Short mmCIF file of N, CA and C in Angstrom, two decimals:
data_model
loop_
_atom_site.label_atom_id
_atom_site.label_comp_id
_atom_site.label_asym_id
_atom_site.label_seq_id
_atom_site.Cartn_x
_atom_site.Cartn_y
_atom_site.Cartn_z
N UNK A 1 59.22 -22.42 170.99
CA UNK A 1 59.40 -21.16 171.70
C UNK A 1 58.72 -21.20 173.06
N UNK A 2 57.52 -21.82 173.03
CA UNK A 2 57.01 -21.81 174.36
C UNK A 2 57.27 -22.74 175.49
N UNK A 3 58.26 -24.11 175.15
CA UNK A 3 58.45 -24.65 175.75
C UNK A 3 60.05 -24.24 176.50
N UNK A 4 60.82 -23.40 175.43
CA UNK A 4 62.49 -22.79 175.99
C UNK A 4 61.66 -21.45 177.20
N UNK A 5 60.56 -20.61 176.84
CA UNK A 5 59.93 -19.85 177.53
C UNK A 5 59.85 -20.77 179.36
N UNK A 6 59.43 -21.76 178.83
CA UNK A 6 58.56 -22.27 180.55
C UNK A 6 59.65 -23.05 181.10
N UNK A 7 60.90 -23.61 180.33
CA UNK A 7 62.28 -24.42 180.75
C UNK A 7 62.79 -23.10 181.05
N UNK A 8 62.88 -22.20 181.00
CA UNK A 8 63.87 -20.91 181.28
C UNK A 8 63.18 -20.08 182.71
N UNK A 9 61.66 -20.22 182.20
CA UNK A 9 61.41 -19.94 183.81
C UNK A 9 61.09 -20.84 184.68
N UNK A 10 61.52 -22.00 184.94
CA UNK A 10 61.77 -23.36 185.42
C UNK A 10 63.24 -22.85 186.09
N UNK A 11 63.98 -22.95 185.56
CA UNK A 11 65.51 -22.85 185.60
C UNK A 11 65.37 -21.62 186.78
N UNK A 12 65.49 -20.91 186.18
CA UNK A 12 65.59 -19.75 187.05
C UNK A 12 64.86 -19.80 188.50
N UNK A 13 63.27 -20.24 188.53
CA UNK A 13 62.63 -20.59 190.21
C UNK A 13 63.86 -21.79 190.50
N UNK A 14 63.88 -22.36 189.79
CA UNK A 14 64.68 -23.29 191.05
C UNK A 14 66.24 -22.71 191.77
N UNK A 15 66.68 -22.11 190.44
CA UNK A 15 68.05 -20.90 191.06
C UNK A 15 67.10 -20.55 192.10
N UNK A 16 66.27 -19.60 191.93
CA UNK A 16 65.86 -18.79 193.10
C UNK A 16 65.66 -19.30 194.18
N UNK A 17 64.92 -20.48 194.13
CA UNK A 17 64.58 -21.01 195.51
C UNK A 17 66.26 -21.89 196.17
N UNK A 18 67.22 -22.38 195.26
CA UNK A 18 68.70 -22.85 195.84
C UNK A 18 69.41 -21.53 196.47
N UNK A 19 69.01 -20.68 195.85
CA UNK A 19 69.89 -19.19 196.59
C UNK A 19 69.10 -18.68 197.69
N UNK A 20 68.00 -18.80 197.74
CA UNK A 20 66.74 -18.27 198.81
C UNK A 20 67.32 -19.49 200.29
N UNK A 21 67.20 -20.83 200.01
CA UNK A 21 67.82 -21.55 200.56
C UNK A 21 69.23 -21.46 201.18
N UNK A 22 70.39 -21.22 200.45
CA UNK A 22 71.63 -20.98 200.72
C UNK A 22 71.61 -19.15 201.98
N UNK A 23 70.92 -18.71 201.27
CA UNK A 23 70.80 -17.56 201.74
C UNK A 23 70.53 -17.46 203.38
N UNK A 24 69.70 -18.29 203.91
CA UNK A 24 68.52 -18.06 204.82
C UNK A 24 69.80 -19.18 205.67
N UNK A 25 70.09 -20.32 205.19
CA UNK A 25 71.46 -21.37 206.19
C UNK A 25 72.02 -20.56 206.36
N UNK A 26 72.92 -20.17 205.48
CA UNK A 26 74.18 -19.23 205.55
C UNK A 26 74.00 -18.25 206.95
N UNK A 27 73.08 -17.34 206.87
CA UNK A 27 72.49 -16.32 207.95
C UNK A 27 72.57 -16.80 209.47
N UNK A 28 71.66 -18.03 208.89
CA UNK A 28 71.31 -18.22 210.63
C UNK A 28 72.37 -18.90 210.91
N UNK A 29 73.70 -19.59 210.36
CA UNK A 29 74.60 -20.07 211.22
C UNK A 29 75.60 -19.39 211.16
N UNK A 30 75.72 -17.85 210.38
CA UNK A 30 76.60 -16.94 210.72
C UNK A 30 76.24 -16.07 211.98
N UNK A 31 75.02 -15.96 212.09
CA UNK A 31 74.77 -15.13 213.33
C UNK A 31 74.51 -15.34 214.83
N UNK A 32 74.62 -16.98 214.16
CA UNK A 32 74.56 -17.85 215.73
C UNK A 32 75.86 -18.42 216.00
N UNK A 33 76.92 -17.66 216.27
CA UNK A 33 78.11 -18.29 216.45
C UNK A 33 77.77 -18.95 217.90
N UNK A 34 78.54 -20.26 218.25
CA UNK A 34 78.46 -20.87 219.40
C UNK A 34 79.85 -21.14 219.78
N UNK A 35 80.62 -20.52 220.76
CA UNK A 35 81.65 -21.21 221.44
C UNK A 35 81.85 -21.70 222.47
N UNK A 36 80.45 -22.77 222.35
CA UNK A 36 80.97 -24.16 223.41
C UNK A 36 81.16 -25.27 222.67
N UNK A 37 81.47 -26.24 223.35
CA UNK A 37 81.86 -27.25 222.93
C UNK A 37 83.24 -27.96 222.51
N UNK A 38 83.58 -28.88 222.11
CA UNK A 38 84.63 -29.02 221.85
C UNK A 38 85.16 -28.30 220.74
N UNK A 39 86.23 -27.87 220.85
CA UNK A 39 86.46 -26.49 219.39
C UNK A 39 85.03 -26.01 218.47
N UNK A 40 84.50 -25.59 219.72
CA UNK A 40 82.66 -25.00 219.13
C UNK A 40 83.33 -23.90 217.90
N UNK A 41 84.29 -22.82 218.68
CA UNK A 41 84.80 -21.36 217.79
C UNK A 41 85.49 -21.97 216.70
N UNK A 42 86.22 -22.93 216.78
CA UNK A 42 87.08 -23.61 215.24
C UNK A 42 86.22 -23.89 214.32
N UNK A 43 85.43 -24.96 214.60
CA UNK A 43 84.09 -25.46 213.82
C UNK A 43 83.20 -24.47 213.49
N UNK A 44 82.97 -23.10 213.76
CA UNK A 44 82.08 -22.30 213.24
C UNK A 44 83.25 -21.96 212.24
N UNK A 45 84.26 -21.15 212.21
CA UNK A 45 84.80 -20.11 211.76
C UNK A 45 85.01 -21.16 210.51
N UNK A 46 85.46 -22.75 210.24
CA UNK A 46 85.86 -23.21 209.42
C UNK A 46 84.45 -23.36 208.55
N UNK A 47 83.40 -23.60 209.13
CA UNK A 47 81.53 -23.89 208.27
C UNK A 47 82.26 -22.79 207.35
N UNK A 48 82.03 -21.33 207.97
CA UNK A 48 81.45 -19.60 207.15
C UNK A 48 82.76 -19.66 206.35
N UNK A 49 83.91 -19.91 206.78
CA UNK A 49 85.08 -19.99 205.43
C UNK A 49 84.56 -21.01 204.36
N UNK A 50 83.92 -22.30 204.71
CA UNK A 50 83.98 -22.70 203.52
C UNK A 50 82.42 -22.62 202.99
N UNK A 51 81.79 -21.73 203.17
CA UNK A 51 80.73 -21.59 202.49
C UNK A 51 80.57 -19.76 201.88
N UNK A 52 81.89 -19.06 202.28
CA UNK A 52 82.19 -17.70 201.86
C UNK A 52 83.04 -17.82 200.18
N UNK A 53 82.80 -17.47 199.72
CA UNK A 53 83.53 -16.96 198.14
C UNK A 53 83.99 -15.22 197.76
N UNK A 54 84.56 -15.14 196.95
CA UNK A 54 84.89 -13.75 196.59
C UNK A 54 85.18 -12.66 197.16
N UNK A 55 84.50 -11.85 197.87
CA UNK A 55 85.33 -10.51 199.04
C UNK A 55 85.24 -11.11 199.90
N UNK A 56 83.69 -11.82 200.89
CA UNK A 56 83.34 -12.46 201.82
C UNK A 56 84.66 -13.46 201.87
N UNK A 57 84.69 -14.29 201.52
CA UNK A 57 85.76 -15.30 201.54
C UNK A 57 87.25 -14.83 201.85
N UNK A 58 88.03 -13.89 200.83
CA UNK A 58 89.23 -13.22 201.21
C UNK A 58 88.46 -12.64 202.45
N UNK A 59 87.51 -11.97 202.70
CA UNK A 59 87.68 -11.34 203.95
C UNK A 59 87.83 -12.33 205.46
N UNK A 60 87.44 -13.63 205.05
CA UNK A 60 86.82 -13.84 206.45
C UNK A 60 88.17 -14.74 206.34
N UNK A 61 89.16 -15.21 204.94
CA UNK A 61 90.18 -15.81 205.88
C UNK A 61 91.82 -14.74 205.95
N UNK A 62 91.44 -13.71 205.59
CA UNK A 62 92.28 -12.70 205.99
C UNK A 62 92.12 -11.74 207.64
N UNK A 63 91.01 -12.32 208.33
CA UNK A 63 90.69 -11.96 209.66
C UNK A 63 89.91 -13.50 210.68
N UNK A 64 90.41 -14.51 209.82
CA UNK A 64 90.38 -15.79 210.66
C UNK A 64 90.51 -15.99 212.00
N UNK A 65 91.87 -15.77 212.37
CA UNK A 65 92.05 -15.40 213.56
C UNK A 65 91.47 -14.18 214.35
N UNK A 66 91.03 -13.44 214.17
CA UNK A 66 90.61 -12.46 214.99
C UNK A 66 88.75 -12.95 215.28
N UNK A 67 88.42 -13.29 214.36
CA UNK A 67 87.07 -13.91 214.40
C UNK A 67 87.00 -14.95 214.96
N UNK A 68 88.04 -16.02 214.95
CA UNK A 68 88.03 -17.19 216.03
C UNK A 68 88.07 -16.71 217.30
N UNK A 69 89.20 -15.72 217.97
CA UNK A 69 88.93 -14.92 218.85
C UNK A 69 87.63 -14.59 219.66
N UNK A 70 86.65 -13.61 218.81
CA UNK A 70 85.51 -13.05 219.09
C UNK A 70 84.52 -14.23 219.15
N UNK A 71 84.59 -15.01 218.75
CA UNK A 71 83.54 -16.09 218.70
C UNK A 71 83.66 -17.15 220.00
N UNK A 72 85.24 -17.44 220.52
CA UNK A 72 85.51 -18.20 221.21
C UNK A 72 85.44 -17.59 223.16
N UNK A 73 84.98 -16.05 222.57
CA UNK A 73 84.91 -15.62 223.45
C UNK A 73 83.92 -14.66 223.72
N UNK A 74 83.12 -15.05 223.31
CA UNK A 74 81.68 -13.93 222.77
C UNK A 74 80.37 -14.71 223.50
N UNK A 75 79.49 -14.67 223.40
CA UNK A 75 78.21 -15.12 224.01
C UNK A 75 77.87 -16.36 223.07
N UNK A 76 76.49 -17.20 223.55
CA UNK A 76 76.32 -17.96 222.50
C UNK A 76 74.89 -17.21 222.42
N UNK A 77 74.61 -17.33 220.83
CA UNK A 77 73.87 -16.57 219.87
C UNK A 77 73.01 -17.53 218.78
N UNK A 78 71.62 -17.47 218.93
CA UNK A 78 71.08 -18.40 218.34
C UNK A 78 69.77 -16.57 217.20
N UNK A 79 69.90 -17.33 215.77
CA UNK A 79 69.23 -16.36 214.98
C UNK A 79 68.08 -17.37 214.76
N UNK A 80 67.10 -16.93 214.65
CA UNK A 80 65.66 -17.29 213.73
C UNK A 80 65.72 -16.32 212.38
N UNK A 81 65.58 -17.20 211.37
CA UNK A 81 65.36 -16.06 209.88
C UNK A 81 63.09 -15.88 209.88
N UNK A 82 63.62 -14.74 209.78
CA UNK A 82 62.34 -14.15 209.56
C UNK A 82 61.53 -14.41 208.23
N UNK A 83 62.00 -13.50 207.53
CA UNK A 83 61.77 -13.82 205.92
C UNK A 83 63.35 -13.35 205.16
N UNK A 84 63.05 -13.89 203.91
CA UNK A 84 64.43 -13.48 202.59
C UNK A 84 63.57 -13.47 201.59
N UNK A 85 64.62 -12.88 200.63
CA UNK A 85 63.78 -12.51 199.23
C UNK A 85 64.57 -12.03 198.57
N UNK A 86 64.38 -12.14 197.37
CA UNK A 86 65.67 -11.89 195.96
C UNK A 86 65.43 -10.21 195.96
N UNK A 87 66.71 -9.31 195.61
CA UNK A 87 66.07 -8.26 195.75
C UNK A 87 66.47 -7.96 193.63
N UNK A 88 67.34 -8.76 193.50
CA UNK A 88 67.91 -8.73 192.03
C UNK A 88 69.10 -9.76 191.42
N UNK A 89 68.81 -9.94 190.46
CA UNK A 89 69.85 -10.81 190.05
C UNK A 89 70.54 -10.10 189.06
N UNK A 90 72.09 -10.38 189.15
CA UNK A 90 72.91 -9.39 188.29
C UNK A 90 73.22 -10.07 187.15
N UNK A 91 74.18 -9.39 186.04
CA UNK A 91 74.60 -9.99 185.03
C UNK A 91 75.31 -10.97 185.12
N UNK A 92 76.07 -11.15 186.34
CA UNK A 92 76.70 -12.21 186.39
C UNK A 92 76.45 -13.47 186.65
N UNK A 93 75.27 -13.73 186.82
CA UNK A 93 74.19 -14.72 187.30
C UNK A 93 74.30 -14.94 188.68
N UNK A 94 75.23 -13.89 189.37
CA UNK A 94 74.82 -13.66 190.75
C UNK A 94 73.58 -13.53 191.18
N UNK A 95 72.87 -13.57 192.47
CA UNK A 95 71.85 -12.89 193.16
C UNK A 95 71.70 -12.12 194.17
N UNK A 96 71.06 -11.10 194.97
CA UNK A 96 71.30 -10.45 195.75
C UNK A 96 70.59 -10.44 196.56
N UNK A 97 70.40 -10.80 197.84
CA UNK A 97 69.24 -11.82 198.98
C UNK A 97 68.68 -10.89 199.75
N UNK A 98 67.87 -10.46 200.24
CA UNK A 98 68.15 -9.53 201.76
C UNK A 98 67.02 -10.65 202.55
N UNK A 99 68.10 -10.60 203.97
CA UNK A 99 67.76 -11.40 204.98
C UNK A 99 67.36 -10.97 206.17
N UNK A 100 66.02 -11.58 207.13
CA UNK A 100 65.81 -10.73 208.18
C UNK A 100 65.82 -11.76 208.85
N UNK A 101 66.53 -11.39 210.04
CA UNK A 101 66.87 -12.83 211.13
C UNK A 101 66.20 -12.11 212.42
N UNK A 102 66.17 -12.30 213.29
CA UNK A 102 66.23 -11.89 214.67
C UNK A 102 67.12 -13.04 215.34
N UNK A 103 67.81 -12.33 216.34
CA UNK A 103 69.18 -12.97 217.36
C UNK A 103 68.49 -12.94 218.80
N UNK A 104 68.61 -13.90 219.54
CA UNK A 104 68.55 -14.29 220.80
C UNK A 104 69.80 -14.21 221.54
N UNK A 105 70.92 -13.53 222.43
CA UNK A 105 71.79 -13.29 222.49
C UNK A 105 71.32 -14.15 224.21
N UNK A 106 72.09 -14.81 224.38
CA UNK A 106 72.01 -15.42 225.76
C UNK A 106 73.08 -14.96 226.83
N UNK A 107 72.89 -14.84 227.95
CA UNK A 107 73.35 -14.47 228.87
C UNK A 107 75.02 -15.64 229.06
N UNK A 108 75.53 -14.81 230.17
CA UNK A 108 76.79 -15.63 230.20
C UNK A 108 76.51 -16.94 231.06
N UNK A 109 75.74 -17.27 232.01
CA UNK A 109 75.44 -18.80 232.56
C UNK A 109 74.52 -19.70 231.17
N UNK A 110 73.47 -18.67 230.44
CA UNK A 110 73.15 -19.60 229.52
C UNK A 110 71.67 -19.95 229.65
N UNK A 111 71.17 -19.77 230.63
CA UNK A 111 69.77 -19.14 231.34
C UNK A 111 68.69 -18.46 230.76
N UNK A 112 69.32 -17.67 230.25
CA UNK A 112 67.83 -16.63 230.17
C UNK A 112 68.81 -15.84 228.90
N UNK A 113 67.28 -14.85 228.04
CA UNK A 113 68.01 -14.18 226.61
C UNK A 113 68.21 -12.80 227.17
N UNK A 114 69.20 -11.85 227.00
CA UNK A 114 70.28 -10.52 227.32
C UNK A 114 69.30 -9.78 225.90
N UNK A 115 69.17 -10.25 225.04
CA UNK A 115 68.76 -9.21 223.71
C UNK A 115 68.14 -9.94 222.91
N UNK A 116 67.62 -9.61 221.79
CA UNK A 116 66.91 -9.91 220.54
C UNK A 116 66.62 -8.88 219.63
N UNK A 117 67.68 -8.44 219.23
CA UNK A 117 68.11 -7.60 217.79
C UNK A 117 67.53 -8.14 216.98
N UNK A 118 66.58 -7.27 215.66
CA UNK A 118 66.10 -7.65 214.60
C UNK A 118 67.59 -7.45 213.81
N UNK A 119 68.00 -8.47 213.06
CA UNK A 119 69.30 -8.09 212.01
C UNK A 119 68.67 -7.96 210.41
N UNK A 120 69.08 -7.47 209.44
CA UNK A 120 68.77 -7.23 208.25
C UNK A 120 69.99 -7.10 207.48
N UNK A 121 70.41 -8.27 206.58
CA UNK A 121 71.88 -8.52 205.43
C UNK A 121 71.30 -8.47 204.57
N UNK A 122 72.35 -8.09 203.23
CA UNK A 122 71.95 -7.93 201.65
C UNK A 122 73.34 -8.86 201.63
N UNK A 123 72.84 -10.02 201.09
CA UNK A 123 74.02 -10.61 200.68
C UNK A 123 73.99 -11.31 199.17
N UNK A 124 74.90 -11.66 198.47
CA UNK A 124 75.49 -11.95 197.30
C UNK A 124 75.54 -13.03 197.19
N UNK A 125 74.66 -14.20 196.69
CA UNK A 125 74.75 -15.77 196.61
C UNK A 125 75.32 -16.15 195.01
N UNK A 126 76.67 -16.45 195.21
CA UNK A 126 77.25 -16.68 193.51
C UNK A 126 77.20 -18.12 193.60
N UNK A 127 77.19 -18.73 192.38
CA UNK A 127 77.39 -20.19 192.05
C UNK A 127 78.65 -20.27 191.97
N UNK A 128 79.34 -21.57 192.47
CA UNK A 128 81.03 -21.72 192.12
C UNK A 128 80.92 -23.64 191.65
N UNK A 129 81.27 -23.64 190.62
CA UNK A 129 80.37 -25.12 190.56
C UNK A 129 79.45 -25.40 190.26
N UNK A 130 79.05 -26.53 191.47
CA UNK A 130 78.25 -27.54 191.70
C UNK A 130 77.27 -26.59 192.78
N UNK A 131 77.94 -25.86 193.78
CA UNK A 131 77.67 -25.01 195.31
C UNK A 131 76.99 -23.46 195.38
N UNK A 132 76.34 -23.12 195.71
CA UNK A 132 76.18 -22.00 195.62
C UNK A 132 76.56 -21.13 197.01
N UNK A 133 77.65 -20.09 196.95
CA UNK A 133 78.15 -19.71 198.31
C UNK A 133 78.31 -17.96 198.38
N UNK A 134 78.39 -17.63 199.54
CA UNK A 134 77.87 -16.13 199.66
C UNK A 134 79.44 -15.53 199.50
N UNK A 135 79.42 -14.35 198.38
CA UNK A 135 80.48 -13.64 198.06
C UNK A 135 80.16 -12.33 198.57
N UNK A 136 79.47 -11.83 198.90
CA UNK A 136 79.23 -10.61 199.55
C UNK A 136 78.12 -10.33 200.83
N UNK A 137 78.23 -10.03 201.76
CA UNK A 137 77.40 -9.23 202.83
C UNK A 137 77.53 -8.77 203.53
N UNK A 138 76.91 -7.58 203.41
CA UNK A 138 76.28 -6.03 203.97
C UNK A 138 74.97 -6.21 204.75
N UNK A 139 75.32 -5.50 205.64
CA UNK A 139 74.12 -5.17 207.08
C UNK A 139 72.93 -3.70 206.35
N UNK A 140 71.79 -3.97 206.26
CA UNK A 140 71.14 -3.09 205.87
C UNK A 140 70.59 -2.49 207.19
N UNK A 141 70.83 -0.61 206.61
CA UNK A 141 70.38 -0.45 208.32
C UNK A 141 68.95 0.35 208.31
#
């Protein structure tokens, strides 16, 4: 009994810390879209599709194009994650993250930073597999 006790809370920190992980990537290279480079806006929009699952996922390739758009023509945007932290894990052996980034929003020559918004997401890290990938996120305001 005491050894399924300390393998079960074994199991679970390491979930926590793979979703704490997934959580905190996911963030900072969703909020740092970059469209320079050679297809900089293709190469982002294709990363967040394939690391999106479930609403996130239908959502982001049912507005693909419009987000390649905004990205390819938007500023370049670099996030620092602040802190994350589990806020709950559901029955489904989902988890539910909330993330605090701050954004550096750079000017249009590329020079100097225009803003630095604190951002704050509650997002949804499900296992699919082998992967663990974000099926839901919401902006906490």
């Amino acid at each position: 009994l005491m050894l399924y006790s300390h393998e079960s809370h074994r199991r679970t920190a390491l979930n926590e810390v793979a979703a704490l992980d997934i959580a905190r990537a996911f963030t900072a290279e969703f909020l740092s879209p970059d469209p320079t480079g050679d297809s900089g806006a293709n190469r982002y929009v294709d990363r967040m599709a394939a690391q999106s699952a479930g609403e996130l996922g239908k959502w982001w390739q049912d507005r693909k194009n419009e987000i390649l758009i905004q990205v390819a023509t938007g500023p370049v945007v670099k996030a620092t994650i602040l802190d994350a932290g589990v806020e709950r894990w559901n029955d489904d052996g989902s988890v539910d993250v909330l993330v605090v980034a701050k954004t550096a929003i750079k000017s249009a020559d590329g020079k100097r930073i225009e803003a630095e918004p604190t951002v704050r997401c509650l997002e949804t890290v499900r296992r699919e597999g082998d992967q663990w990938k974000i099926s839901n996120l919401s902006p906490v305001i």
